Tab-separated table of C-alpha atoms and ligand atoms in Angstrom:
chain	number	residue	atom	x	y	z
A	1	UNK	CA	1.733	21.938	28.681
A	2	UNK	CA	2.893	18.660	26.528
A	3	UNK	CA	5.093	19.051	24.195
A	4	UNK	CA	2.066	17.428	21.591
A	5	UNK	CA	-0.065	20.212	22.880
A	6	UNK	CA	2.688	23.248	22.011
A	7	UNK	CA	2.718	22.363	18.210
A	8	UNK	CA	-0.070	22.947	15.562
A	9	UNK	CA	-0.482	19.250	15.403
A	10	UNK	CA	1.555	15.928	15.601
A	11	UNK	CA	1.512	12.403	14.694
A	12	UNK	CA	2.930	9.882	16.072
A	13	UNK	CA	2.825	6.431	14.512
A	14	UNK	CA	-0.041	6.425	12.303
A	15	UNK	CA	-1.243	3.661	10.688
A	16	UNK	CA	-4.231	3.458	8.395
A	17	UNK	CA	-5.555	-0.265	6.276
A	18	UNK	CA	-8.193	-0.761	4.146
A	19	UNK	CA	-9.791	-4.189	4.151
A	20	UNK	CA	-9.968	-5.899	1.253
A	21	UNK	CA	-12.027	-9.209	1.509
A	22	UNK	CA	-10.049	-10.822	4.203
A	23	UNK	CA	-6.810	-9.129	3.617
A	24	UNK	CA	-5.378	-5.648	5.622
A	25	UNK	CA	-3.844	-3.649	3.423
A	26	UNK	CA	-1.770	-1.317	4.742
A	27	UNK	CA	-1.981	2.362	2.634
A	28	UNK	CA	0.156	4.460	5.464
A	29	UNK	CA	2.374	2.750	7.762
A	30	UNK	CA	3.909	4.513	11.102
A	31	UNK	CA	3.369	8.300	9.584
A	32	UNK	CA	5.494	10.318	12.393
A	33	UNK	CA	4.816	14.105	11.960
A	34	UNK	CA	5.046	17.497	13.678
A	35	UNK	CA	4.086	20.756	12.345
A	36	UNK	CA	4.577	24.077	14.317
A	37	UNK	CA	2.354	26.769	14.282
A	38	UNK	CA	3.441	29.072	11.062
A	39	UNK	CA	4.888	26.378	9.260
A	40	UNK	CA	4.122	25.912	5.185
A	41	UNK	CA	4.728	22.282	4.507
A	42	UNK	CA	4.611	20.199	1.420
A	43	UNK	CA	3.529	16.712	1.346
A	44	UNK	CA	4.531	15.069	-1.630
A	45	UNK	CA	4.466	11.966	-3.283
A	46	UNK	CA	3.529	9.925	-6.347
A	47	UNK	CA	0.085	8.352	-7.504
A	48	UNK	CA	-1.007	5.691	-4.985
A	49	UNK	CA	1.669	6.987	-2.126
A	50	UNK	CA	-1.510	7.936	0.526
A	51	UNK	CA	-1.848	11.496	-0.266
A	52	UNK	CA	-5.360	11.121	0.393
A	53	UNK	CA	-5.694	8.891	2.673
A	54	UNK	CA	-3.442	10.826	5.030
A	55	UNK	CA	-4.655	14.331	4.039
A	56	UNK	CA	-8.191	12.442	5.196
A	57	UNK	CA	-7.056	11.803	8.459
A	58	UNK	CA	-5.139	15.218	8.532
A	59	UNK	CA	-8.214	16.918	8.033
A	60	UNK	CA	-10.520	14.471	10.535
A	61	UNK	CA	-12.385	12.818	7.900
A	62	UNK	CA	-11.384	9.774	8.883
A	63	UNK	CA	-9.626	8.287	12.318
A	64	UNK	CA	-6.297	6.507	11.785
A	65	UNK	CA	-6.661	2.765	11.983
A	66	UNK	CA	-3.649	2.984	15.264
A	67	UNK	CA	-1.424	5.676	16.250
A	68	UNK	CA	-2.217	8.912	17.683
A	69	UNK	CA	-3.234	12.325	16.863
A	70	UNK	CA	-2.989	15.603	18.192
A	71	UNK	CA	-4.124	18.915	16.878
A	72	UNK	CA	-3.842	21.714	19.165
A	73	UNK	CA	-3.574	20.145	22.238
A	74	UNK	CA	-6.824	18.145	21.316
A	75	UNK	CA	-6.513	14.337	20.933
A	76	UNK	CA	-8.411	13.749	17.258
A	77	UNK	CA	-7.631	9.876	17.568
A	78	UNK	CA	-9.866	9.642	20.574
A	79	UNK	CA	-12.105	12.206	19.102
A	80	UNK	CA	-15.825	10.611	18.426
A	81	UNK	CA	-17.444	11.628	14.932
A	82	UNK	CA	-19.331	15.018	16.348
A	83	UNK	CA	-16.364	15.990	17.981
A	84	UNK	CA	-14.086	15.434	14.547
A	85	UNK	CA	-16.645	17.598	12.828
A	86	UNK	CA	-16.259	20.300	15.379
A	87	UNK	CA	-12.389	19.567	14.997
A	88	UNK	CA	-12.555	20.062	11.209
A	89	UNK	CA	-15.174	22.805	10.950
A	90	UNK	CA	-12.956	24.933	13.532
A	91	UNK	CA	-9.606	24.657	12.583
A	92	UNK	CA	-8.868	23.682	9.539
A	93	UNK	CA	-9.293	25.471	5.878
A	94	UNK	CA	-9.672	23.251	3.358
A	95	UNK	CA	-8.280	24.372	-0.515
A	96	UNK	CA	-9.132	21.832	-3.306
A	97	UNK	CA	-8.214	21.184	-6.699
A	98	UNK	CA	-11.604	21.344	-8.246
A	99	UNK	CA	-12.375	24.680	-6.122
A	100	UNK	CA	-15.741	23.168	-4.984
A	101	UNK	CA	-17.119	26.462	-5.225
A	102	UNK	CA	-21.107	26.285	-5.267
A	103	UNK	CA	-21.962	27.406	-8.911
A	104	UNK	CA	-25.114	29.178	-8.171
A	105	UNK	CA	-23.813	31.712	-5.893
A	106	UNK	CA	-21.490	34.443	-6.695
A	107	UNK	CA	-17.841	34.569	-5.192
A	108	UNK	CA	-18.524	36.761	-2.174
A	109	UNK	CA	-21.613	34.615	-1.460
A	110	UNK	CA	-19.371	31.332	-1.304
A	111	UNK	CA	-16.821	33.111	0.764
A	112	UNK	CA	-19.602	34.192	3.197
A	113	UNK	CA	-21.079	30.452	3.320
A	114	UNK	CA	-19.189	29.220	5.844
A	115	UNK	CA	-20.181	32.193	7.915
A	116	UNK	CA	-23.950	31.933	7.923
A	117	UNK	CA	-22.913	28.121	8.843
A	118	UNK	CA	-21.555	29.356	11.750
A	119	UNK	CA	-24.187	31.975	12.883
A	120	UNK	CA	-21.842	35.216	12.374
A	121	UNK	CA	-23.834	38.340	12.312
A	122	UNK	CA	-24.868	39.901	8.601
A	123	UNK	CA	-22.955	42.866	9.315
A	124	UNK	CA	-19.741	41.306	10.627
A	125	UNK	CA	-19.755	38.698	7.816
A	126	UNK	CA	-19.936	41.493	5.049
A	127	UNK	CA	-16.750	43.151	6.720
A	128	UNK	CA	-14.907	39.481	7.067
A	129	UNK	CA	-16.248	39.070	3.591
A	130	UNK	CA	-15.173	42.295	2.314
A	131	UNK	CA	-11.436	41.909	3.833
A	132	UNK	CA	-10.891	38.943	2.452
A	133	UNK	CA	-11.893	38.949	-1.325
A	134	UNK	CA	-9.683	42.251	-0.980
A	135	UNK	CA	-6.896	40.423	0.574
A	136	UNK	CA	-7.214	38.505	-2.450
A	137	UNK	CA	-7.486	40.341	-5.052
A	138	UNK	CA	-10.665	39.508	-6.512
A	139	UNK	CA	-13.391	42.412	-4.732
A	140	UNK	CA	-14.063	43.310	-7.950
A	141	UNK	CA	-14.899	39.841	-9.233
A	142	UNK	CA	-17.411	39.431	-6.012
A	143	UNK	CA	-20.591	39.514	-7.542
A	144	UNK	CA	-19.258	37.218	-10.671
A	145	UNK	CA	-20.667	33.585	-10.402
A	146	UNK	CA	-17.255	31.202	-10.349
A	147	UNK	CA	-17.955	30.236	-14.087
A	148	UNK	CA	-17.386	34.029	-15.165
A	149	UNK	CA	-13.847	34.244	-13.383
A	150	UNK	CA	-10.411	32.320	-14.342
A	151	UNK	CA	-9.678	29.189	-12.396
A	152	UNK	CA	-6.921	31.257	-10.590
A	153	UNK	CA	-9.860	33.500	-9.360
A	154	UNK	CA	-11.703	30.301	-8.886
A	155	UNK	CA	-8.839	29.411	-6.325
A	156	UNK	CA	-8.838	32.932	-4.869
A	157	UNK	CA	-12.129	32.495	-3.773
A	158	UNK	CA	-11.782	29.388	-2.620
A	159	UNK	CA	-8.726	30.329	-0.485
A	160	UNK	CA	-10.695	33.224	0.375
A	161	UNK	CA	-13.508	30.472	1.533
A	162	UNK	CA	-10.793	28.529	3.480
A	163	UNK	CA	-9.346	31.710	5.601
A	164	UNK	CA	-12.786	33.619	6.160
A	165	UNK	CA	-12.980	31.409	9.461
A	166	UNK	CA	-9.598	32.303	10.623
A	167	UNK	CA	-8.230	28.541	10.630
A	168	UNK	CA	-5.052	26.728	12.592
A	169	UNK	CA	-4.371	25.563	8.988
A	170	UNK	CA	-4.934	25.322	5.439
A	171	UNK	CA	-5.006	21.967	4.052
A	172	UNK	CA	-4.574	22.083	0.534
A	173	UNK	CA	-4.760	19.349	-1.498
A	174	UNK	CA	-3.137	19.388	-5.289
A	175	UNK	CA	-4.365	23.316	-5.387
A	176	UNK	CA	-2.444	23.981	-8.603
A	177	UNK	CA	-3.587	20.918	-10.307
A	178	UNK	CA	-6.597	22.436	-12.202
A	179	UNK	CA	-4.626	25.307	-13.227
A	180	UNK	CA	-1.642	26.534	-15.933
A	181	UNK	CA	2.082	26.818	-15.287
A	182	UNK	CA	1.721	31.102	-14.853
A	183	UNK	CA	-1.715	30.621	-12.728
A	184	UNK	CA	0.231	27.939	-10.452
A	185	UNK	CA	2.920	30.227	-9.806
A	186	UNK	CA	0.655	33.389	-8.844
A	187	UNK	CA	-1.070	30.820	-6.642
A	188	UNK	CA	1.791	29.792	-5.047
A	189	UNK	CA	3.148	32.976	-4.809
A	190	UNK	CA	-0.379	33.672	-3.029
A	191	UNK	CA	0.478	30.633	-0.191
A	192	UNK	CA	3.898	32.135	0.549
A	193	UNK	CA	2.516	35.472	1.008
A	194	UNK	CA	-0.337	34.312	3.291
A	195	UNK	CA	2.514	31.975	5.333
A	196	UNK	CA	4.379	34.979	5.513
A	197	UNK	CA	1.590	37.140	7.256
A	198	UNK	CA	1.364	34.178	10.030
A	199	UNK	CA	-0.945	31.373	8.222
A	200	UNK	CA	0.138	27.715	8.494
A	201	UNK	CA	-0.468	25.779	5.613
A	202	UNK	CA	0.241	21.992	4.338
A	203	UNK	CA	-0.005	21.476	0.834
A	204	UNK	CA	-0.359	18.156	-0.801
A	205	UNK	CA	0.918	17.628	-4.025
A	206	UNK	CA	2.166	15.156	-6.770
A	207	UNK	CA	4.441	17.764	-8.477
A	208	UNK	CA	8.016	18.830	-7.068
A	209	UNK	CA	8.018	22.036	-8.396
A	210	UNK	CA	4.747	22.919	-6.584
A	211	UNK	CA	6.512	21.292	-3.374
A	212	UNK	CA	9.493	23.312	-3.671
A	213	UNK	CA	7.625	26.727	-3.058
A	214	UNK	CA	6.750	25.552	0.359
A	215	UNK	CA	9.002	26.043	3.354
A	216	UNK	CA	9.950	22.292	4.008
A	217	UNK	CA	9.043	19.058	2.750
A	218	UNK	CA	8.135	15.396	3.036
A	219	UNK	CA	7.929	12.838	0.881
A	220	UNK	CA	4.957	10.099	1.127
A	221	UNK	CA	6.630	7.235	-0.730
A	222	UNK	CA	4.425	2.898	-0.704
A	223	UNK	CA	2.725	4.999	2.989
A	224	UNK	CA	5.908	5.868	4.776
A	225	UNK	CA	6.627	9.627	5.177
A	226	UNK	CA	10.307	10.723	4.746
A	227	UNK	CA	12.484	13.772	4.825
A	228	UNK	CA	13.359	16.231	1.326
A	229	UNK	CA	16.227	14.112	1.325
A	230	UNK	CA	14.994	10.546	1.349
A	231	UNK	CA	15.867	9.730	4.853
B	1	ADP	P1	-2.754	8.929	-3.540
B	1	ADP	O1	-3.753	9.990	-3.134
B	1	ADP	O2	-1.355	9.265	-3.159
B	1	ADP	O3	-2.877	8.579	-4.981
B	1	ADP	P2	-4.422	7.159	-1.965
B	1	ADP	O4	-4.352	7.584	-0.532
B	1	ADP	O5	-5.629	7.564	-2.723
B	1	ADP	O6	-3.094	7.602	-2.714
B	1	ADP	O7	-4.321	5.580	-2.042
B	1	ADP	C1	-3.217	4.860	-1.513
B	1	ADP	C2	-3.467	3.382	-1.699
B	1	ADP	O8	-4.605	2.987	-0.955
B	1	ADP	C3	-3.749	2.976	-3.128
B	1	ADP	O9	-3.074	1.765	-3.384
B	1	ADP	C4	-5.243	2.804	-3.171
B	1	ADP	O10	-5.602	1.847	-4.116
B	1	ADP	C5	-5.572	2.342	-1.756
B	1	ADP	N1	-6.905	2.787	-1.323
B	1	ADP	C6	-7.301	4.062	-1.187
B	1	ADP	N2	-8.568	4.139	-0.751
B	1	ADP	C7	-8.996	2.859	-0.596
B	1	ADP	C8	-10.230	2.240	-0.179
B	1	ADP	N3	-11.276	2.974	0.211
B	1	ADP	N4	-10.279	0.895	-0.163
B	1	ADP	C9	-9.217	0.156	-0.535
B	1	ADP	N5	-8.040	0.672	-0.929
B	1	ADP	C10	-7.923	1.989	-0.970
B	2	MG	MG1	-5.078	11.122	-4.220
């Protein structure tokens, strides 16, 4: 086995442009990254840095423009759009600001969404279900529709929604954003416990209090990725 293939994922001198009229404009220049398996990492980085545009291409929604990456093993940059969907849909666990919880169905029936996408059983799907919203603390909340909850509950479930599927990673992008200063802290509180019981996560995040709570972090400064320090 490669060394790329033994970590969660790596990259290794990504580069991604957007074209404006004639002009290449560069938004993330030679990102270098490795994440092991288990790791919690923060991404952080002001307005404008290329939070999104790299958690994009973190989360195969979109290729890098060069470079390479790998994500268990797989090559993503060679990857052709069905395959990055696979890629996506299998191993990663996507956490938003906004929740995106679907506002017609109750919380247990957005957890068990990506499920019934999948073709899991009815029975085994009410047992993943059922461990999950009680993993989070919200089983009692599971027939609530996500405008009767609190936006931390909100989150719950969508974390709930993210881990149902037993990801490589969670990809979590601003997840305290929507939320107060005591809700951000239970949340985060939440992401160190789930690390702690094995669960990888990279959180992406304006805020350096939010990326404090993680286990390590990098900063995204005008595209280029550093260390905590600056380096
Ligand atoms: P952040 O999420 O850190 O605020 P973004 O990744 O959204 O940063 O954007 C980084 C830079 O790339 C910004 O200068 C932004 O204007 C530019 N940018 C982002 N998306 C596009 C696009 N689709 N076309 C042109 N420029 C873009
Ligand atoms: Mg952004």
């Amino acid at each position: 086995m490669t060394a790329a293939a033994m970590s969660l994922l790596r990259l290794e001198k990504v580069c991604k442009g957007y074209r404006l009229g004639k002009e290449d404009i560069p938004v993330l220049r030679d990102i270098d990254l490795e994440v092991e398996r288990g790791a919690y990492l923060a991404i952080m980085g002001p307005s404008g840095s290329g939070k999104s545009t790299l958690l994009h291409i973190l989360g195969c929604l979109d290729a890098p423009t060069s470079g390479r990456y790998w994500l268990n093993g797989q090559a993503v940059h060679e990857a052709d759009a069905t395959a990055l969907a696979w890629l996506r849909n299998r191993s990663i666990g996507f956490v938003f600001q906004n929740f995106n919880l679907l506002p017609r169905l109750n919380l247990a029936q957005n957890v068990e969404l990506p499920l019934i996408y999948s073709g899991v059983p009815a029975s085994e799907r009410k047992r993943l279900v059922q461990a999950m919203l009680e993993r989070l603390g919200i089983w009692e909340r599971r027939k609530h529709r996500p405008h009767e909850v609190s936006g931390g509950q909100k989150q719950r479930a969508a974390i709930a929604r993210a881990l149902v599927k037993k990801p490589d990673f969670i990809l979590a992008d601003e997840p305290t954003g929507n939320l107060d200063s005591d809700t951000t802290r239970e949340i985060l509180k939440l992401f160190s416990a789930l690390n702690g019981e094995g669960h990888s996560i990279i959180l992406i995040t304006h805020e350096a209090d939010v990326a404090q709570a993680a286990g390590s972090m990098r900063i995204l400064r005008d595209g280029r990725l550093s260390g905590a320090d600056g380096k």
